[in-house]
């Protein structure tokens, strides 16, 4: 059962066309929600951590927000270099009791010049 | 070297071979992870080593065997793999006592092909 669902699966934007990516989760007792960026052929690169509903974080053209059920990654006036796959992960309790990260399938973003 | 390094970057092996993947982190972190990334699937956590505790994903087949000799080095030993094991294997590290609690830093991955 997926605990993290990202939408849309793919998104194409024109340069300068702002939009949002969604990450919804069904974890009880959220310990942290993470956003990563992954370029082709590379490992994911950390962007943000959000810990509580109402929290917001910004980095250049990216802004991440968190509610009790979902997180949004807002991209303002994107540029072609923002093209990548964006991954969302939440810390969830494994069957053995430890907390481990669970990732969504990601949103593939392409920004056309 | 900086960050998290992985070797080899590419590996092709037969189903009867035995090989090992190596990961080294230069960040002073105390937790290390192995992930499997297949096309159109979420990142799948395989193993975690954190403060000498090992956490396993129970769905990982026994043909994958991790080894963590110290906090900077992590290995994934492979034997009698299947073609469906072909994927990108990612190593990551983080700094905290609770696995996955803090952000992770990933290596570039090893692209594994099983013939």
PDB file of C-alpha atoms in Angstrom:
ATOM      1  CA  UNK A   1       0.000   0.000   0.000  1.00  0.00           C
ATOM      2  CA  UNK A   2       1.416   3.373  -1.054  1.00  0.00           C
ATOM      3  CA  UNK A   3       1.709   5.824   1.760  1.00  0.00           C
ATOM      4  CA  UNK A   4       3.015   8.605  -0.452  1.00  0.00           C
ATOM      5  CA  UNK A   5       1.312   9.671  -3.698  1.00  0.00           C
ATOM      6  CA  UNK A   6       2.753  12.303  -5.990  1.00  0.00           C
ATOM      7  CA  UNK A   7       0.889  14.102  -8.739  1.00  0.00           C
ATOM      8  CA  UNK A   8       1.046  14.766 -11.532  1.00  0.00           C
ATOM      9  CA  UNK A   9       3.314  11.983 -12.766  1.00  0.00           C
ATOM     10  CA  UNK A  10       4.691  14.301 -15.440  1.00  0.00           C
ATOM     11  CA  UNK A  11       4.432  18.033 -16.005  1.00  0.00           C
ATOM     12  CA  UNK A  12       5.485  20.160 -18.935  1.00  0.00           C
ATOM     13  CA  UNK A  13       5.759  23.918 -18.473  1.00  0.00           C
ATOM     14  CA  UNK A  14       6.868  26.853 -20.526  1.00  0.00           C
ATOM     15  CA  UNK A  15       9.652  28.942 -19.067  1.00  0.00           C
ATOM     16  CA  UNK A  16       8.094  31.410 -16.649  1.00  0.00           C
ATOM     17  CA  UNK A  17       4.869  29.420 -16.222  1.00  0.00           C
ATOM     18  CA  UNK A  18       4.419  28.854 -12.492  1.00  0.00           C
ATOM     19  CA  UNK A  19       2.858  25.635 -11.160  1.00  0.00           C
ATOM     20  CA  UNK A  20       2.701  23.273  -8.186  1.00  0.00           C
ATOM     21  CA  UNK A  21       3.552  19.658  -7.530  1.00  0.00           C
ATOM     22  CA  UNK A  22       1.558  17.673  -4.996  1.00  0.00           C
ATOM     23  CA  UNK A  23       2.583  15.041  -2.474  1.00  0.00           C
ATOM     24  CA  UNK A  24      -0.200  13.460  -0.418  1.00  0.00           C
ATOM     25  CA  UNK A  25       0.515  11.036   2.404  1.00  0.00           C
ATOM     26  CA  UNK A  26      -1.352   8.780   4.796  1.00  0.00           C
ATOM     27  CA  UNK A  27       1.267   8.254   7.482  1.00  0.00           C
ATOM     28  CA  UNK A  28       0.195   8.531  11.088  1.00  0.00           C
ATOM     29  CA  UNK A  29       2.496  10.506  13.306  1.00  0.00           C
ATOM     30  CA  UNK A  30       4.496  12.319  10.640  1.00  0.00           C
ATOM     31  CA  UNK A  31       8.114  12.742  11.695  1.00  0.00           C
ATOM     32  CA  UNK A  32       9.222  14.660   8.620  1.00  0.00           C
ATOM     33  CA  UNK A  33       8.471  15.200   4.935  1.00  0.00           C
ATOM     34  CA  UNK A  34      11.352  15.594   2.516  1.00  0.00           C
ATOM     35  CA  UNK A  35      11.637  16.942  -1.011  1.00  0.00           C
ATOM     36  CA  UNK A  36      14.458  15.893  -3.317  1.00  0.00           C
ATOM     37  CA  UNK A  37      15.443  16.713  -6.868  1.00  0.00           C
ATOM     38  CA  UNK A  38      16.875  14.019  -9.133  1.00  0.00           C
ATOM     39  CA  UNK A  39      18.586  14.674 -12.442  1.00  0.00           C
ATOM     40  CA  UNK A  40      18.989  11.864 -14.998  1.00  0.00           C
ATOM     41  CA  UNK A  41      21.842   9.518 -14.152  1.00  0.00           C
ATOM     42  CA  UNK A  42      22.374  11.053 -10.710  1.00  0.00           C
ATOM     43  CA  UNK A  43      21.325  10.416  -7.160  1.00  0.00           C
ATOM     44  CA  UNK A  44      18.613  12.535  -5.526  1.00  0.00           C
ATOM     45  CA  UNK A  45      19.648  15.916  -4.141  1.00  0.00           C
ATOM     46  CA  UNK A  46      18.074  17.181  -0.926  1.00  0.00           C
ATOM     47  CA  UNK A  47      15.895  20.298  -1.183  1.00  0.00           C
ATOM     48  CA  UNK A  48      13.695  20.714   1.900  1.00  0.00           C
ATOM     49  CA  UNK A  49      12.535  19.144   5.145  1.00  0.00           C
ATOM     50  CA  UNK A  50       9.144  20.030   6.643  1.00  0.00           C
ATOM     51  CA  UNK A  51       8.160  18.833  10.099  1.00  0.00           C
ATOM     52  CA  UNK A  52       4.812  20.354  11.016  1.00  0.00           C
ATOM     53  CA  UNK A  53       1.616  21.531   9.338  1.00  0.00           C
ATOM     54  CA  UNK A  54       1.784  25.156   8.334  1.00  0.00           C
ATOM     55  CA  UNK A  55       5.528  25.107   7.843  1.00  0.00           C
ATOM     56  CA  UNK A  56       6.948  26.663   4.683  1.00  0.00           C
ATOM     57  CA  UNK A  57      10.450  26.745   3.219  1.00  0.00           C
ATOM     58  CA  UNK A  58      11.873  28.531   0.208  1.00  0.00           C
ATOM     59  CA  UNK A  59      14.916  28.171  -1.999  1.00  0.00           C
ATOM     60  CA  UNK A  60      15.318  30.313  -5.099  1.00  0.00           C
ATOM     61  CA  UNK A  61      12.247  29.593  -7.287  1.00  0.00           C
ATOM     62  CA  UNK A  62      11.005  26.736  -5.093  1.00  0.00           C
ATOM     63  CA  UNK A  63       8.670  26.920  -2.113  1.00  0.00           C
ATOM     64  CA  UNK A  64       7.508  23.911  -0.132  1.00  0.00           C
ATOM     65  CA  UNK A  65       4.435  23.901   2.099  1.00  0.00           C
ATOM     66  CA  UNK A  66       2.918  21.296   4.398  1.00  0.00           C
ATOM     67  CA  UNK A  67      -0.568  20.482   5.665  1.00  0.00           C
ATOM     68  CA  UNK A  68      -1.745  17.506   7.702  1.00  0.00           C
ATOM     69  CA  UNK A  69      -2.443  15.510   4.556  1.00  0.00           C
ATOM     70  CA  UNK A  70      -0.244  16.842   1.798  1.00  0.00           C
ATOM     71  CA  UNK A  71       2.677  18.956   0.726  1.00  0.00           C
ATOM     72  CA  UNK A  72       3.051  21.225  -2.258  1.00  0.00           C
ATOM     73  CA  UNK A  73       6.194  22.211  -4.097  1.00  0.00           C
ATOM     74  CA  UNK A  74       5.492  25.518  -5.778  1.00  0.00           C
ATOM     75  CA  UNK A  75       7.714  26.501  -8.684  1.00  0.00           C
ATOM     76  CA  UNK A  76       7.632  30.204  -9.534  1.00  0.00           C
ATOM     77  CA  UNK A  77       8.747  31.371 -12.987  1.00  0.00           C
ATOM     78  CA  UNK A  78      10.604  28.141 -13.730  1.00  0.00           C
ATOM     79  CA  UNK A  79      13.650  27.985 -15.954  1.00  0.00           C
ATOM     80  CA  UNK A  80      14.814  25.085 -18.160  1.00  0.00           C
ATOM     81  CA  UNK A  81      17.439  24.184 -15.554  1.00  0.00           C
ATOM     82  CA  UNK A  82      14.614  23.340 -13.142  1.00  0.00           C
ATOM     83  CA  UNK A  83      13.815  20.327 -15.325  1.00  0.00           C
ATOM     84  CA  UNK A  84      14.248  17.207 -13.195  1.00  0.00           C
ATOM     85  CA  UNK A  85      12.297  14.578 -11.294  1.00  0.00           C
ATOM     86  CA  UNK A  86      11.080  15.813  -7.919  1.00  0.00           C
ATOM     87  CA  UNK A  87      10.728  13.211  -5.198  1.00  0.00           C
ATOM     88  CA  UNK A  88       8.753  13.401  -1.993  1.00  0.00           C
ATOM     89  CA  UNK A  89       9.466  11.186   1.020  1.00  0.00           C
ATOM     90  CA  UNK A  90       7.931  10.803   4.462  1.00  0.00           C
ATOM     91  CA  UNK A  91       9.279   9.124   7.535  1.00  0.00           C
ATOM     92  CA  UNK A  92       7.029   6.202   8.352  1.00  0.00           C
ATOM     93  CA  UNK A  93       7.090   3.511  11.005  1.00  0.00           C
ATOM     94  CA  UNK A  94       8.245   0.156   9.677  1.00  0.00           C
ATOM     95  CA  UNK A  95       6.799  -3.146  10.908  1.00  0.00           C
ATOM     96  CA  UNK A  96       9.735  -3.586  13.243  1.00  0.00           C
ATOM     97  CA  UNK A  97       9.090  -0.254  14.935  1.00  0.00           C
ATOM     98  CA  UNK A  98      11.873   1.797  13.412  1.00  0.00           C
ATOM     99  CA  UNK A  99      11.132   4.893  11.369  1.00  0.00           C
ATOM    100  CA  UNK A 100      12.261   4.636   7.773  1.00  0.00           C
ATOM    101  CA  UNK A 101      11.771   6.958   4.801  1.00  0.00           C
ATOM    102  CA  UNK A 102       9.100   6.075   2.229  1.00  0.00           C
ATOM    103  CA  UNK A 103       9.335   7.692  -1.193  1.00  0.00           C
ATOM    104  CA  UNK A 104       6.706   8.602  -3.747  1.00  0.00           C
ATOM    105  CA  UNK A 105       7.100   7.780  -7.440  1.00  0.00           C
ATOM    106  CA  UNK A 106       8.102  11.331  -8.269  1.00  0.00           C
ATOM    107  CA  UNK A 107       6.987  14.046 -10.684  1.00  0.00           C
ATOM    108  CA  UNK A 108       8.976  14.455 -13.868  1.00  0.00           C
ATOM    109  CA  UNK A 109       9.145  18.164 -14.695  1.00  0.00           C
ATOM    110  CA  UNK A 110      10.199  19.514 -18.084  1.00  0.00           C
ATOM    111  CA  UNK A 111      10.493  23.259 -18.585  1.00  0.00           C
ATOM    112  CA  UNK A 112      10.634  24.382 -22.186  1.00  0.00           C
ATOM    113  CA  UNK A 113      12.541  27.573 -23.115  1.00  0.00           C
TER     114      UNK A 113
ATOM    115  CA  UNK B   1      36.688  12.941  -2.481  1.00  0.00           C
ATOM    116  CA  UNK B   2      33.634  14.713  -1.166  1.00  0.00           C
ATOM    117  CA  UNK B   3      30.068  13.705  -0.402  1.00  0.00           C
ATOM    118  CA  UNK B   4      29.016  10.133  -1.073  1.00  0.00           C
ATOM    119  CA  UNK B   5      30.896   8.030  -3.607  1.00  0.00           C
ATOM    120  CA  UNK B   6      29.900   4.709  -5.124  1.00  0.00           C
ATOM    121  CA  UNK B   7      31.856   2.143  -7.128  1.00  0.00           C
ATOM    122  CA  UNK B   8      31.498   0.782  -9.654  1.00  0.00           C
ATOM    123  CA  UNK B   9      29.238   3.165 -11.537  1.00  0.00           C
ATOM    124  CA  UNK B  10      28.170   0.460 -13.956  1.00  0.00           C
ATOM    125  CA  UNK B  11      28.106  -3.312 -13.499  1.00  0.00           C
ATOM    126  CA  UNK B  12      27.022  -6.112 -15.788  1.00  0.00           C
ATOM    127  CA  UNK B  13      26.882  -9.573 -14.272  1.00  0.00           C
ATOM    128  CA  UNK B  14      25.561 -13.005 -15.005  1.00  0.00           C
ATOM    129  CA  UNK B  15      23.087 -14.759 -12.791  1.00  0.00           C
ATOM    130  CA  UNK B  16      25.767 -17.009 -11.303  1.00  0.00           C
ATOM    131  CA  UNK B  17      28.305 -14.288 -10.521  1.00  0.00           C
ATOM    132  CA  UNK B  18      29.172 -12.808  -7.158  1.00  0.00           C
ATOM    133  CA  UNK B  19      29.947  -9.113  -6.990  1.00  0.00           C
ATOM    134  CA  UNK B  20      29.985  -6.317  -4.444  1.00  0.00           C
ATOM    135  CA  UNK B  21      28.956  -2.678  -4.562  1.00  0.00           C
ATOM    136  CA  UNK B  22      30.909  -0.192  -2.482  1.00  0.00           C
ATOM    137  CA  UNK B  23      29.818   3.079  -0.936  1.00  0.00           C
ATOM    138  CA  UNK B  24      31.880   5.590   1.016  1.00  0.00           C
ATOM    139  CA  UNK B  25      30.664   8.761   2.699  1.00  0.00           C
ATOM    140  CA  UNK B  26      33.004  11.673   3.476  1.00  0.00           C
ATOM    141  CA  UNK B  27      30.454  13.708   5.457  1.00  0.00           C
ATOM    142  CA  UNK B  28      31.022  12.381   8.960  1.00  0.00           C
ATOM    143  CA  UNK B  29      27.503  10.958   9.106  1.00  0.00           C
ATOM    144  CA  UNK B  30      26.434   8.109  11.357  1.00  0.00           C
ATOM    145  CA  UNK B  31      23.787   6.407   9.211  1.00  0.00           C
ATOM    146  CA  UNK B  32      24.035   4.781   5.793  1.00  0.00           C
ATOM    147  CA  UNK B  33      21.387   3.356   3.464  1.00  0.00           C
ATOM    148  CA  UNK B  34      20.981   1.179   0.384  1.00  0.00           C
ATOM    149  CA  UNK B  35      18.132   1.881  -2.020  1.00  0.00           C
ATOM    150  CA  UNK B  36      16.950   0.213  -5.216  1.00  0.00           C
ATOM    151  CA  UNK B  37      15.514   2.432  -7.948  1.00  0.00           C
ATOM    152  CA  UNK B  38      13.644   0.784 -10.806  1.00  0.00           C
ATOM    153  CA  UNK B  39      11.892   2.521 -13.665  1.00  0.00           C
ATOM    154  CA  UNK B  40       8.397   3.748 -12.838  1.00  0.00           C
ATOM    155  CA  UNK B  41       8.690   2.584  -9.211  1.00  0.00           C
ATOM    156  CA  UNK B  42       9.361   4.493  -5.998  1.00  0.00           C
ATOM    157  CA  UNK B  43      12.759   4.377  -4.395  1.00  0.00           C
ATOM    158  CA  UNK B  44      12.806   1.172  -2.370  1.00  0.00           C
ATOM    159  CA  UNK B  45      14.726   1.190   0.889  1.00  0.00           C
ATOM    160  CA  UNK B  46      16.706  -2.024   1.261  1.00  0.00           C
ATOM    161  CA  UNK B  47      18.888  -1.637   4.347  1.00  0.00           C
ATOM    162  CA  UNK B  48      19.811   0.944   6.956  1.00  0.00           C
ATOM    163  CA  UNK B  49      22.774   1.016   9.312  1.00  0.00           C
ATOM    164  CA  UNK B  50      22.446   3.601  12.046  1.00  0.00           C
ATOM    165  CA  UNK B  51      24.378   3.802  15.313  1.00  0.00           C
ATOM    166  CA  UNK B  52      25.289   0.121  14.949  1.00  0.00           C
ATOM    167  CA  UNK B  53      21.640  -0.825  14.454  1.00  0.00           C
ATOM    168  CA  UNK B  54      20.653  -2.548  11.236  1.00  0.00           C
ATOM    169  CA  UNK B  55      17.171  -2.141   9.774  1.00  0.00           C
ATOM    170  CA  UNK B  56      16.059  -4.380   6.929  1.00  0.00           C
ATOM    171  CA  UNK B  57      13.223  -4.202   4.462  1.00  0.00           C
ATOM    172  CA  UNK B  58      11.749  -7.693   4.870  1.00  0.00           C
ATOM    173  CA  UNK B  59      10.861  -7.859   1.188  1.00  0.00           C
ATOM    174  CA  UNK B  60      14.511  -7.780   0.065  1.00  0.00           C
ATOM    175  CA  UNK B  61      15.678 -11.219  -1.141  1.00  0.00           C
ATOM    176  CA  UNK B  62      18.516 -12.942   0.664  1.00  0.00           C
ATOM    177  CA  UNK B  63      20.665 -12.773  -2.477  1.00  0.00           C
ATOM    178  CA  UNK B  64      21.409  -9.207  -1.349  1.00  0.00           C
ATOM    179  CA  UNK B  65      23.679  -9.025   1.690  1.00  0.00           C
ATOM    180  CA  UNK B  66      24.830  -5.737   3.260  1.00  0.00           C
ATOM    181  CA  UNK B  67      27.980  -5.096   5.228  1.00  0.00           C
ATOM    182  CA  UNK B  68      28.903  -1.975   7.170  1.00  0.00           C
ATOM    183  CA  UNK B  69      32.410  -2.284   8.668  1.00  0.00           C
ATOM    184  CA  UNK B  70      32.391   1.310   9.986  1.00  0.00           C
ATOM    185  CA  UNK B  71      30.327   4.475   9.763  1.00  0.00           C
ATOM    186  CA  UNK B  72      32.017   5.599   6.529  1.00  0.00           C
ATOM    187  CA  UNK B  73      31.822   2.452   4.433  1.00  0.00           C
ATOM    188  CA  UNK B  74      28.938   0.341   3.205  1.00  0.00           C
ATOM    189  CA  UNK B  75      28.918  -2.681   0.923  1.00  0.00           C
ATOM    190  CA  UNK B  76      26.190  -4.592  -0.851  1.00  0.00           C
ATOM    191  CA  UNK B  77      27.188  -8.150  -1.695  1.00  0.00           C
ATOM    192  CA  UNK B  78      25.362  -9.689  -4.623  1.00  0.00           C
ATOM    193  CA  UNK B  79      25.045 -13.373  -5.498  1.00  0.00           C
ATOM    194  CA  UNK B  80      22.882 -15.443  -7.846  1.00  0.00           C
ATOM    195  CA  UNK B  81      20.894 -12.410  -8.919  1.00  0.00           C
ATOM    196  CA  UNK B  82      17.883 -12.456 -11.224  1.00  0.00           C
ATOM    197  CA  UNK B  83      17.243 -10.262 -14.288  1.00  0.00           C
ATOM    198  CA  UNK B  84      14.551  -8.375 -12.335  1.00  0.00           C
ATOM    199  CA  UNK B  85      17.300  -7.180  -9.999  1.00  0.00           C
ATOM    200  CA  UNK B  86      18.588  -4.924 -12.772  1.00  0.00           C
ATOM    201  CA  UNK B  87      18.207  -1.371 -11.474  1.00  0.00           C
ATOM    202  CA  UNK B  88      20.022   1.669 -10.149  1.00  0.00           C
ATOM    203  CA  UNK B  89      21.372   1.020  -6.655  1.00  0.00           C
ATOM    204  CA  UNK B  90      21.766   4.135  -4.581  1.00  0.00           C
ATOM    205  CA  UNK B  91      23.680   4.653  -1.382  1.00  0.00           C
ATOM    206  CA  UNK B  92      22.861   7.473   1.002  1.00  0.00           C
ATOM    207  CA  UNK B  93      23.995   8.801   4.353  1.00  0.00           C
ATOM    208  CA  UNK B  94      22.519  11.022   7.031  1.00  0.00           C
ATOM    209  CA  UNK B  95      23.372  12.359  10.453  1.00  0.00           C
ATOM    210  CA  UNK B  96      21.023  11.282  13.201  1.00  0.00           C
ATOM    211  CA  UNK B  97      20.207   8.434  15.508  1.00  0.00           C
ATOM    212  CA  UNK B  98      16.754   7.728  14.079  1.00  0.00           C
ATOM    213  CA  UNK B  99      16.914   6.163  10.606  1.00  0.00           C
ATOM    214  CA  UNK B 100      15.452   8.500   8.018  1.00  0.00           C
ATOM    215  CA  UNK B 101      14.826  11.304  10.464  1.00  0.00           C
ATOM    216  CA  UNK B 102      17.125  13.766   8.777  1.00  0.00           C
ATOM    217  CA  UNK B 103      17.787  14.559   5.173  1.00  0.00           C
ATOM    218  CA  UNK B 104      19.847  12.099   3.240  1.00  0.00           C
ATOM    219  CA  UNK B 105      22.759  12.692   0.928  1.00  0.00           C
ATOM    220  CA  UNK B 106      22.906  10.332  -2.019  1.00  0.00           C
ATOM    221  CA  UNK B 107      25.695   8.957  -4.116  1.00  0.00           C
ATOM    222  CA  UNK B 108      25.515   8.822  -7.917  1.00  0.00           C
ATOM    223  CA  UNK B 109      24.419   5.179  -7.915  1.00  0.00           C
ATOM    224  CA  UNK B 110      25.548   1.941  -9.518  1.00  0.00           C
ATOM    225  CA  UNK B 111      23.672   0.924 -12.651  1.00  0.00           C
ATOM    226  CA  UNK B 112      23.368  -2.861 -12.405  1.00  0.00           C
ATOM    227  CA  UNK B 113      22.426  -5.095 -15.302  1.00  0.00           C
ATOM    228  CA  UNK B 114      21.850  -8.815 -14.694  1.00  0.00           C
ATOM    229  CA  UNK B 115      21.990 -10.979 -17.790  1.00  0.00           C
TER     230      UNK B 115
END
